[in-house]
mmCIF file of C-alpha atoms and ligand atoms in Angstrom:
data_model
loop_
_atom_site.group_PDB
_atom_site.id
_atom_site.type_symbol
_atom_site.label_atom_id
_atom_site.label_comp_id
_atom_site.label_asym_id
_atom_site.label_seq_id
_atom_site.Cartn_x
_atom_site.Cartn_y
_atom_site.Cartn_z
ATOM 1 C CA UNK A 670 224.733 142.345 85.785
ATOM 2 C CA UNK A 671 223.754 145.676 84.236
ATOM 3 C CA UNK A 672 226.646 147.452 82.541
ATOM 4 C CA UNK A 673 226.812 151.161 81.823
ATOM 5 C CA UNK A 674 228.871 153.538 79.701
ATOM 6 C CA UNK A 675 228.471 156.215 82.398
ATOM 7 C CA UNK A 676 231.514 156.588 84.680
ATOM 8 C CA UNK A 677 231.220 155.627 88.335
ATOM 9 C CA UNK A 678 229.570 158.344 90.418
ATOM 10 C CA UNK A 679 231.769 160.649 92.495
ATOM 11 C CA UNK A 680 230.741 161.072 96.132
ATOM 12 C CA UNK A 681 232.386 162.705 99.123
ATOM 13 C CA UNK A 682 234.466 159.761 100.394
ATOM 14 C CA UNK A 683 233.384 160.052 104.021
ATOM 15 C CA UNK A 684 231.321 157.656 106.160
ATOM 16 C CA UNK A 685 228.670 160.400 106.427
ATOM 17 C CA UNK A 686 228.074 159.667 102.761
ATOM 18 C CA UNK A 687 226.694 156.244 103.738
ATOM 19 C CA UNK A 688 223.548 157.819 105.241
ATOM 20 C CA UNK A 689 220.475 156.316 103.614
ATOM 21 C CA UNK A 690 222.554 153.770 101.637
ATOM 22 C CA UNK A 691 221.716 150.076 101.940
ATOM 23 C CA UNK A 692 224.425 147.746 103.239
ATOM 24 C CA UNK A 693 224.050 143.954 103.391
ATOM 25 C CA UNK A 694 226.319 142.323 105.975
ATOM 26 C CA UNK A 695 226.764 138.556 105.499
ATOM 27 C CA UNK A 696 228.200 137.604 108.889
ATOM 28 C CA UNK A 697 226.766 140.730 110.500
ATOM 29 C CA UNK A 698 225.726 138.991 113.717
ATOM 30 C CA UNK A 699 229.119 138.797 115.441
ATOM 31 C CA UNK A 700 232.595 140.303 115.568
ATOM 32 C CA UNK A 701 233.717 142.500 112.682
ATOM 33 C CA UNK A 702 230.420 142.278 110.763
ATOM 34 C CA UNK A 703 228.381 143.264 113.820
ATOM 35 C CA UNK A 704 230.765 146.156 114.545
ATOM 36 C CA UNK A 705 230.328 147.292 110.920
ATOM 37 C CA UNK A 706 226.557 147.230 111.480
ATOM 38 C CA UNK A 707 226.916 149.452 114.538
ATOM 39 C CA UNK A 708 229.182 151.921 112.710
ATOM 40 C CA UNK A 709 226.820 151.971 109.714
ATOM 41 C CA UNK A 710 223.916 152.644 112.067
ATOM 42 C CA UNK A 711 225.800 155.651 113.428
ATOM 43 C CA UNK A 712 226.170 156.817 109.807
ATOM 44 C CA UNK A 713 222.412 156.542 109.186
ATOM 45 C CA UNK A 714 222.572 153.657 106.691
ATOM 46 C CA UNK A 715 219.849 151.099 105.935
ATOM 47 C CA UNK A 716 221.244 147.790 107.168
ATOM 48 C CA UNK A 717 220.470 144.142 106.394
ATOM 49 C CA UNK A 718 222.195 141.703 108.766
ATOM 50 C CA UNK A 719 222.489 138.011 107.912
ATOM 51 C CA UNK A 720 223.852 135.001 109.764
ATOM 52 C CA UNK A 721 222.793 131.405 110.366
ATOM 53 C CA UNK A 722 221.873 131.430 114.053
ATOM 54 C CA UNK A 723 218.460 133.015 114.781
ATOM 55 C CA UNK A 724 219.161 133.951 118.409
ATOM 56 C CA UNK A 725 222.470 135.605 117.480
ATOM 57 C CA UNK A 726 220.696 137.420 114.626
ATOM 58 C CA UNK A 727 217.931 138.765 116.875
ATOM 59 C CA UNK A 728 220.486 140.006 119.420
ATOM 60 C CA UNK A 729 222.511 141.676 116.656
ATOM 61 C CA UNK A 730 219.444 143.425 115.204
ATOM 62 C CA UNK A 731 218.759 144.776 118.708
ATOM 63 C CA UNK A 732 222.328 146.008 119.156
ATOM 64 C CA UNK A 733 222.529 147.661 115.726
ATOM 65 C CA UNK A 734 219.107 149.264 116.151
ATOM 66 C CA UNK A 735 220.299 150.740 119.450
ATOM 67 C CA UNK A 736 223.636 151.912 118.033
ATOM 68 C CA UNK A 737 222.557 155.043 116.234
ATOM 69 C CA UNK A 738 220.181 156.499 113.762
ATOM 70 C CA UNK A 739 220.005 153.730 111.171
ATOM 71 C CA UNK A 740 217.462 154.385 108.453
ATOM 72 C CA UNK A 741 216.228 150.778 108.881
ATOM 73 C CA UNK A 742 217.650 147.554 110.360
ATOM 74 C CA UNK A 743 216.569 144.173 109.001
ATOM 75 C CA UNK A 744 217.729 140.695 109.946
ATOM 76 C CA UNK A 745 217.570 137.499 107.906
ATOM 77 C CA UNK A 746 218.776 134.045 108.792
ATOM 78 C CA UNK A 747 220.766 132.729 105.847
ATOM 79 C CA UNK A 748 223.641 130.374 105.177
ATOM 80 C CA UNK A 749 225.973 132.344 102.903
ATOM 81 C CA UNK A 750 227.175 129.141 101.229
ATOM 82 C CA UNK A 751 223.617 128.493 99.973
ATOM 83 C CA UNK A 752 222.795 130.279 96.706
ATOM 84 C CA UNK A 753 219.005 130.083 97.222
ATOM 85 C CA UNK A 754 219.314 131.641 100.665
ATOM 86 C CA UNK A 755 221.487 134.410 99.217
ATOM 87 C CA UNK A 756 218.920 135.095 96.459
ATOM 88 C CA UNK A 757 216.276 135.515 99.176
ATOM 89 C CA UNK A 758 218.467 137.959 101.137
ATOM 90 C CA UNK A 759 219.136 140.157 98.106
ATOM 91 C CA UNK A 760 215.520 139.992 96.900
ATOM 92 C CA UNK A 761 214.412 141.284 100.286
ATOM 93 C CA UNK A 762 217.174 143.908 100.407
ATOM 94 C CA UNK A 763 216.116 145.432 97.060
ATOM 95 C CA UNK A 764 218.620 147.883 95.574
ATOM 96 C CA UNK A 765 221.862 147.510 97.471
ATOM 97 C CA UNK A 766 224.817 149.888 97.746
ATOM 98 C CA UNK A 767 227.338 147.898 99.750
ATOM 99 C CA UNK A 768 227.993 144.289 100.720
ATOM 100 C CA UNK A 769 230.406 143.083 103.415
ATOM 101 C CA UNK A 770 231.241 139.379 103.648
ATOM 102 C CA UNK A 771 232.665 138.353 107.020
ATOM 103 C CA UNK A 772 231.032 134.899 107.023
ATOM 104 C CA UNK A 773 234.007 132.594 107.014
ATOM 105 C CA UNK A 774 234.227 128.825 107.086
ATOM 106 C CA UNK A 775 235.636 125.908 109.056
ATOM 107 C CA UNK A 776 239.030 126.758 110.546
ATOM 108 C CA UNK A 777 240.949 123.766 109.182
ATOM 109 C CA UNK A 778 243.617 124.226 111.857
ATOM 110 C CA UNK A 779 246.235 121.493 111.931
ATOM 111 C CA UNK A 780 249.051 120.119 109.784
ATOM 112 C CA UNK A 781 247.680 119.483 106.299
ATOM 113 C CA UNK A 782 248.930 115.882 106.404
ATOM 114 C CA UNK A 783 247.135 115.179 109.686
ATOM 115 C CA UNK A 784 243.700 116.660 108.912
ATOM 116 C CA UNK A 785 241.232 114.537 106.997
ATOM 117 C CA UNK A 786 240.938 115.218 103.284
ATOM 118 C CA UNK A 787 237.365 116.396 103.836
ATOM 119 C CA UNK A 788 238.499 118.896 106.490
ATOM 120 C CA UNK A 789 241.217 120.285 104.210
ATOM 121 C CA UNK A 790 238.818 120.536 101.260
ATOM 122 C CA UNK A 791 236.171 122.310 103.363
ATOM 123 C CA UNK A 792 238.680 124.772 104.857
ATOM 124 C CA UNK A 793 240.100 125.636 101.436
ATOM 125 C CA UNK A 794 236.801 125.778 99.564
ATOM 126 C CA UNK A 795 234.265 127.292 101.956
ATOM 127 C CA UNK A 796 235.464 130.897 102.443
ATOM 128 C CA UNK A 797 236.378 131.337 98.769
ATOM 129 C CA UNK A 798 233.095 129.769 97.610
ATOM 130 C CA UNK A 799 231.112 131.881 100.102
ATOM 131 C CA UNK A 800 232.708 135.077 98.772
ATOM 132 C CA UNK A 801 232.082 134.044 95.156
ATOM 133 C CA UNK A 802 228.488 132.979 95.849
ATOM 134 C CA UNK A 803 227.726 136.283 97.592
ATOM 135 C CA UNK A 804 229.273 138.271 94.737
ATOM 136 C CA UNK A 805 227.217 136.343 92.141
ATOM 137 C CA UNK A 806 223.987 136.891 94.070
ATOM 138 C CA UNK A 807 224.729 140.534 94.938
ATOM 139 C CA UNK A 808 225.856 142.057 91.658
ATOM 140 C CA UNK A 809 222.432 142.214 89.927
ATOM 141 C CA UNK A 810 221.194 144.246 92.916
ATOM 142 C CA UNK A 811 224.164 146.592 93.315
ATOM 143 C CA UNK A 812 223.816 150.214 92.229
ATOM 144 C CA UNK A 813 226.628 151.969 90.286
ATOM 145 C CA UNK A 814 229.203 153.220 92.803
ATOM 146 C CA UNK A 815 228.400 150.273 95.057
ATOM 147 C CA UNK A 816 230.922 147.890 96.562
ATOM 148 C CA UNK A 817 231.636 144.398 97.787
ATOM 149 C CA UNK A 818 234.196 143.923 100.582
ATOM 150 C CA UNK A 819 235.675 140.505 101.372
ATOM 151 C CA UNK A 820 237.656 139.286 104.410
ATOM 152 C CA UNK A 821 241.180 137.877 104.456
ATOM 153 C CA UNK A 822 243.909 137.670 107.075
ATOM 154 C CA UNK A 823 247.592 138.543 107.504
ATOM 155 C CA UNK A 824 248.682 134.903 107.645
ATOM 156 C CA UNK A 825 248.571 135.170 103.845
ATOM 157 C CA UNK A 826 251.665 137.366 104.176
ATOM 158 C CA UNK A 827 253.228 135.500 107.110
ATOM 159 C CA UNK A 828 252.153 131.835 106.904
ATOM 160 C CA UNK A 829 252.259 129.721 110.047
ATOM 161 C CA UNK A 830 252.521 125.920 110.249
ATOM 162 C CA UNK A 831 249.171 124.254 110.836
ATOM 163 C CA UNK A 832 247.247 127.022 109.080
ATOM 164 C CA UNK A 833 247.904 125.999 105.467
ATOM 165 C CA UNK A 834 244.309 125.199 104.495
ATOM 166 C CA UNK A 835 242.763 128.405 105.819
ATOM 167 C CA UNK A 836 245.637 130.559 104.517
ATOM 168 C CA UNK A 837 245.141 129.071 101.043
ATOM 169 C CA UNK A 838 241.499 130.039 101.130
ATOM 170 C CA UNK A 839 242.271 133.582 102.313
ATOM 171 C CA UNK A 840 244.728 133.925 99.437
ATOM 172 C CA UNK A 841 242.015 132.807 97.036
ATOM 173 C CA UNK A 842 239.625 135.397 98.512
ATOM 174 C CA UNK A 843 242.159 138.173 97.870
ATOM 175 C CA UNK A 844 242.665 137.004 94.296
ATOM 176 C CA UNK A 845 238.901 136.807 93.856
ATOM 177 C CA UNK A 846 238.519 140.432 95.005
ATOM 178 C CA UNK A 847 241.027 141.637 92.412
ATOM 179 C CA UNK A 848 239.504 139.535 89.619
ATOM 180 C CA UNK A 849 235.953 140.614 90.469
ATOM 181 C CA UNK A 850 237.045 144.260 90.566
ATOM 182 C CA UNK A 851 237.870 143.904 86.878
ATOM 183 C CA UNK A 852 234.845 141.753 86.017
ATOM 184 C CA UNK A 853 232.321 144.030 87.778
ATOM 185 C CA UNK A 854 233.892 147.362 86.745
ATOM 186 C CA UNK A 855 231.555 147.702 83.713
ATOM 187 C CA UNK A 856 228.663 147.735 86.218
ATOM 188 C CA UNK A 857 230.627 150.400 88.189
ATOM 189 C CA UNK A 858 230.682 148.019 91.146
ATOM 190 C CA UNK A 859 233.900 148.038 93.188
ATOM 191 C CA UNK A 860 235.384 144.984 94.910
ATOM 192 C CA UNK A 861 238.041 145.010 97.646
ATOM 193 C CA UNK A 862 239.375 142.764 100.399
ATOM 194 C CA UNK A 863 240.643 143.502 103.892
ATOM 195 C CA UNK A 864 243.561 141.578 105.338
ATOM 196 C CA UNK A 865 242.857 141.568 109.070
ATOM 197 C CA UNK A 866 245.450 141.055 111.761
ATOM 198 C CA UNK A 867 244.396 139.387 115.024
ATOM 199 C CA UNK A 868 241.313 141.340 116.141
ATOM 200 C CA UNK A 869 239.545 140.755 119.468
ATOM 201 C CA UNK A 870 236.281 139.159 118.339
ATOM 202 C CA UNK A 871 234.333 136.074 119.458
ATOM 203 C CA UNK A 872 236.253 134.146 116.758
ATOM 204 C CA UNK A 873 239.659 135.079 118.203
ATOM 205 C CA UNK A 874 238.407 134.489 121.765
ATOM 206 C CA UNK A 875 237.347 130.974 120.749
ATOM 207 C CA UNK A 876 240.867 130.390 119.389
ATOM 208 C CA UNK A 877 242.376 131.540 122.712
ATOM 209 C CA UNK A 878 239.778 129.767 124.846
ATOM 210 C CA UNK A 879 238.821 133.172 126.331
ATOM 211 C CA UNK A 880 235.261 133.916 127.430
ATOM 212 C CA UNK A 881 233.289 137.116 126.884
ATOM 213 C CA UNK A 882 233.370 139.491 129.873
ATOM 214 C CA UNK A 883 236.052 140.747 132.289
ATOM 215 C CA UNK A 884 237.859 137.422 132.807
ATOM 216 C CA UNK A 885 238.170 136.951 129.054
ATOM 217 C CA UNK A 886 239.181 140.615 128.677
ATOM 218 C CA UNK A 887 242.129 140.075 131.024
ATOM 219 C CA UNK A 888 243.222 136.925 129.168
ATOM 220 C CA UNK A 889 243.026 138.722 125.811
ATOM 221 C CA UNK A 890 244.938 141.735 127.164
ATOM 222 C CA UNK A 891 247.679 139.383 128.330
ATOM 223 C CA UNK A 892 247.721 137.431 125.046
ATOM 224 C CA UNK A 893 247.984 140.618 122.978
ATOM 225 C CA UNK A 894 250.732 142.285 125.022
ATOM 226 C CA UNK A 895 253.567 141.139 122.745
ATOM 227 C CA UNK A 896 252.043 142.646 119.586
ATOM 228 C CA UNK A 897 253.568 145.836 118.130
ATOM 229 C CA UNK A 898 250.883 148.100 119.647
ATOM 230 C CA UNK A 899 250.641 146.051 122.854
ATOM 231 C CA UNK A 900 247.157 144.673 122.168
ATOM 232 C CA UNK A 901 244.888 143.004 119.625
ATOM 233 C CA UNK A 902 242.829 145.225 117.340
ATOM 234 C CA UNK A 903 239.175 145.820 118.153
ATOM 235 C CA UNK A 904 236.260 144.730 116.007
ATOM 236 C CA UNK A 905 235.432 148.430 115.493
ATOM 237 C CA UNK A 906 238.947 149.198 114.219
ATOM 238 C CA UNK A 907 238.570 146.337 111.742
ATOM 239 C CA UNK A 908 235.073 147.385 110.703
ATOM 240 C CA UNK A 909 235.997 151.018 110.124
ATOM 241 C CA UNK A 910 238.256 149.855 107.273
ATOM 242 C CA UNK A 911 235.181 148.295 105.658
ATOM 243 C CA UNK A 912 233.291 151.593 105.934
ATOM 244 C CA UNK A 913 236.251 153.381 104.323
ATOM 245 C CA UNK A 914 236.145 150.987 101.358
ATOM 246 C CA UNK A 915 232.364 151.409 101.048
ATOM 247 C CA UNK A 916 232.490 155.206 101.190
ATOM 248 C CA UNK A 917 235.492 155.908 98.969
ATOM 249 C CA UNK A 918 234.155 155.699 95.413
ATOM 250 C CA UNK A 919 237.647 155.293 93.921
ATOM 251 C CA UNK A 920 238.752 152.231 95.925
ATOM 252 C CA UNK A 921 238.626 149.035 93.869
ATOM 253 C CA UNK A 922 240.791 145.929 93.479
ATOM 254 C CA UNK A 923 242.605 146.759 96.731
ATOM 255 C CA UNK A 924 243.714 144.450 99.538
ATOM 256 C CA UNK A 925 243.837 146.729 102.565
ATOM 257 C CA UNK A 926 245.772 145.578 105.643
ATOM 258 C CA UNK A 927 244.473 146.457 109.123
ATOM 259 C CA UNK A 928 246.826 144.809 111.597
ATOM 260 C CA UNK A 929 248.485 147.390 113.866
ATOM 261 C CA UNK A 930 251.842 146.414 112.320
ATOM 262 C CA UNK A 931 251.476 142.702 113.182
ATOM 263 C CA UNK A 932 252.699 141.605 109.735
ATOM 264 C CA UNK A 933 255.914 143.631 110.113
ATOM 265 C CA UNK A 934 257.346 141.495 112.921
HETATM 266 N N1 LIG B 1100 239.094 138.160 114.151
HETATM 267 C C1 LIG B 1100 240.295 137.988 113.600
HETATM 268 O O1 LIG B 1100 241.324 138.062 114.280
HETATM 269 C C2 LIG B 1100 240.421 137.702 112.112
HETATM 270 C C3 LIG B 1100 241.703 137.686 111.554
HETATM 271 C C4 LIG B 1100 241.832 137.408 110.200
HETATM 272 C C5 LIG B 1100 240.714 137.160 109.416
HETATM 273 N N2 LIG B 1100 239.474 137.170 109.995
HETATM 274 C C6 LIG B 1100 238.310 136.882 109.145
HETATM 275 O O2 LIG B 1100 237.359 137.932 109.267
HETATM 276 C C7 LIG B 1100 236.037 137.370 109.162
HETATM 277 C C8 LIG B 1100 235.195 137.803 110.362
HETATM 278 O O3 LIG B 1100 235.800 137.338 111.536
HETATM 279 P P1 LIG B 1100 235.174 137.621 112.982
HETATM 280 O O4 LIG B 1100 236.334 137.585 113.907
HETATM 281 O O5 LIG B 1100 234.282 138.787 112.927
HETATM 282 O O6 LIG B 1100 234.317 136.255 113.189
HETATM 283 P P2 LIG B 1100 233.023 135.937 114.109
HETATM 284 O O7 LIG B 1100 232.984 136.832 115.296
HETATM 285 O O8 LIG B 1100 233.061 134.459 114.334
HETATM 286 O O9 LIG B 1100 231.794 136.301 113.155
HETATM 287 C C9 LIG B 1100 231.532 135.535 112.015
HETATM 288 C C10 LIG B 1100 230.120 135.852 111.540
HETATM 289 O O10 LIG B 1100 229.865 135.136 110.333
HETATM 290 C C11 LIG B 1100 228.647 134.402 110.470
HETATM 291 N N3 LIG B 1100 228.777 133.221 109.611
HETATM 292 C C12 LIG B 1100 229.719 132.260 109.634
HETATM 293 N N4 LIG B 1100 229.496 131.360 108.674
HETATM 294 C C13 LIG B 1100 228.379 131.761 108.025
HETATM 295 C C14 LIG B 1100 227.622 131.253 106.938
HETATM 296 N N5 LIG B 1100 227.977 130.118 106.302
HETATM 297 N N6 LIG B 1100 226.545 131.933 106.514
HETATM 298 C C15 LIG B 1100 226.166 133.089 107.127
HETATM 299 N N7 LIG B 1100 226.826 133.609 108.165
HETATM 300 C C16 LIG B 1100 227.929 132.955 108.616
HETATM 301 C C17 LIG B 1100 228.538 134.125 111.962
HETATM 302 O O11 LIG B 1100 227.205 133.902 112.387
HETATM 303 P P3 LIG B 1100 226.554 132.405 112.405
HETATM 304 O O12 LIG B 1100 227.596 131.478 112.951
HETATM 305 O O13 LIG B 1100 225.339 132.544 113.265
HETATM 306 O O14 LIG B 1100 226.199 132.105 110.981
HETATM 307 C C18 LIG B 1100 229.035 135.450 112.506
HETATM 308 O O15 LIG B 1100 228.004 136.438 112.431
HETATM 309 C C19 LIG B 1100 236.205 135.856 109.035
HETATM 310 O O16 LIG B 1100 236.163 135.512 107.671
HETATM 311 C C20 LIG B 1100 237.601 135.617 109.585
HETATM 312 O O17 LIG B 1100 238.213 134.462 109.048
HETATM 313 C C21 LIG B 1100 239.292 137.443 111.328
#
């Protein structure tokens, strides 16, 4: 990590300011990460998408390339839990301005006494380790004024039975964001987390057993009706919070909630 005595740069805190900046999206091939790629493309950013599945990656590169006037769109298969794979992603990316980590981990759904010990350990460790591994690999490449954004969820604020392992990991991710904001501040690198409510993505559809397409749309509309705003959030609404945190050069150490009021009820 390169430290500096110069203060962090001041930029107009608008998404238009992301034009020409390089953003690396670990988990950029689906859901919130893919939506962030599309929004960044509309802002004219240079985008590096990474995920494990090659077919999903190729489709995502196509969608992001078609979404706007991206300076460049690159795709790399990588497992974000693997430090060597992360080194390769950041070597290829070169100087990076922003990193978004939406790669999660195993769900670990079930009462903590009924899951196997291995399942509990993996659900607690994987998301927090992934976020830490990405931060370690990214920081030597991040320019002053750059940012890292991590993903959490509102169950941290409103725990539900059967979700203990994954909630614990999300809590660790939030703590990690605040600790890294302090540790990376001398490099003028900002770190934040976003606490997402239930957002309509392939992940949430898997949880509800809902397919992509019109039949799944109807099931998701029905499932979201009881929420404060009468529906789940969209992947774009979630992703726009990530662009806000990237663009605003005075946001650091924050856990931003995007949940349409879900955590209030
Ligand atoms: N959607 C919600 O309602 C919600 C609510 C609260 C929190 N969150 C959190 O927000 C994040 C994004 O959720 P989402 O709904 O966008 O999920 P998603 O649609 O399932 O997308 C997850 C992305 O991460 C990639 N990924 C997963 N593990 C990876 C790994 N080890 N290495 C590299 N890439 C990996 C996936 O691609 P591959 O599988 O091909 O690698 C995919 O591109 C997750 O951390 C999730 O827990 C979501």
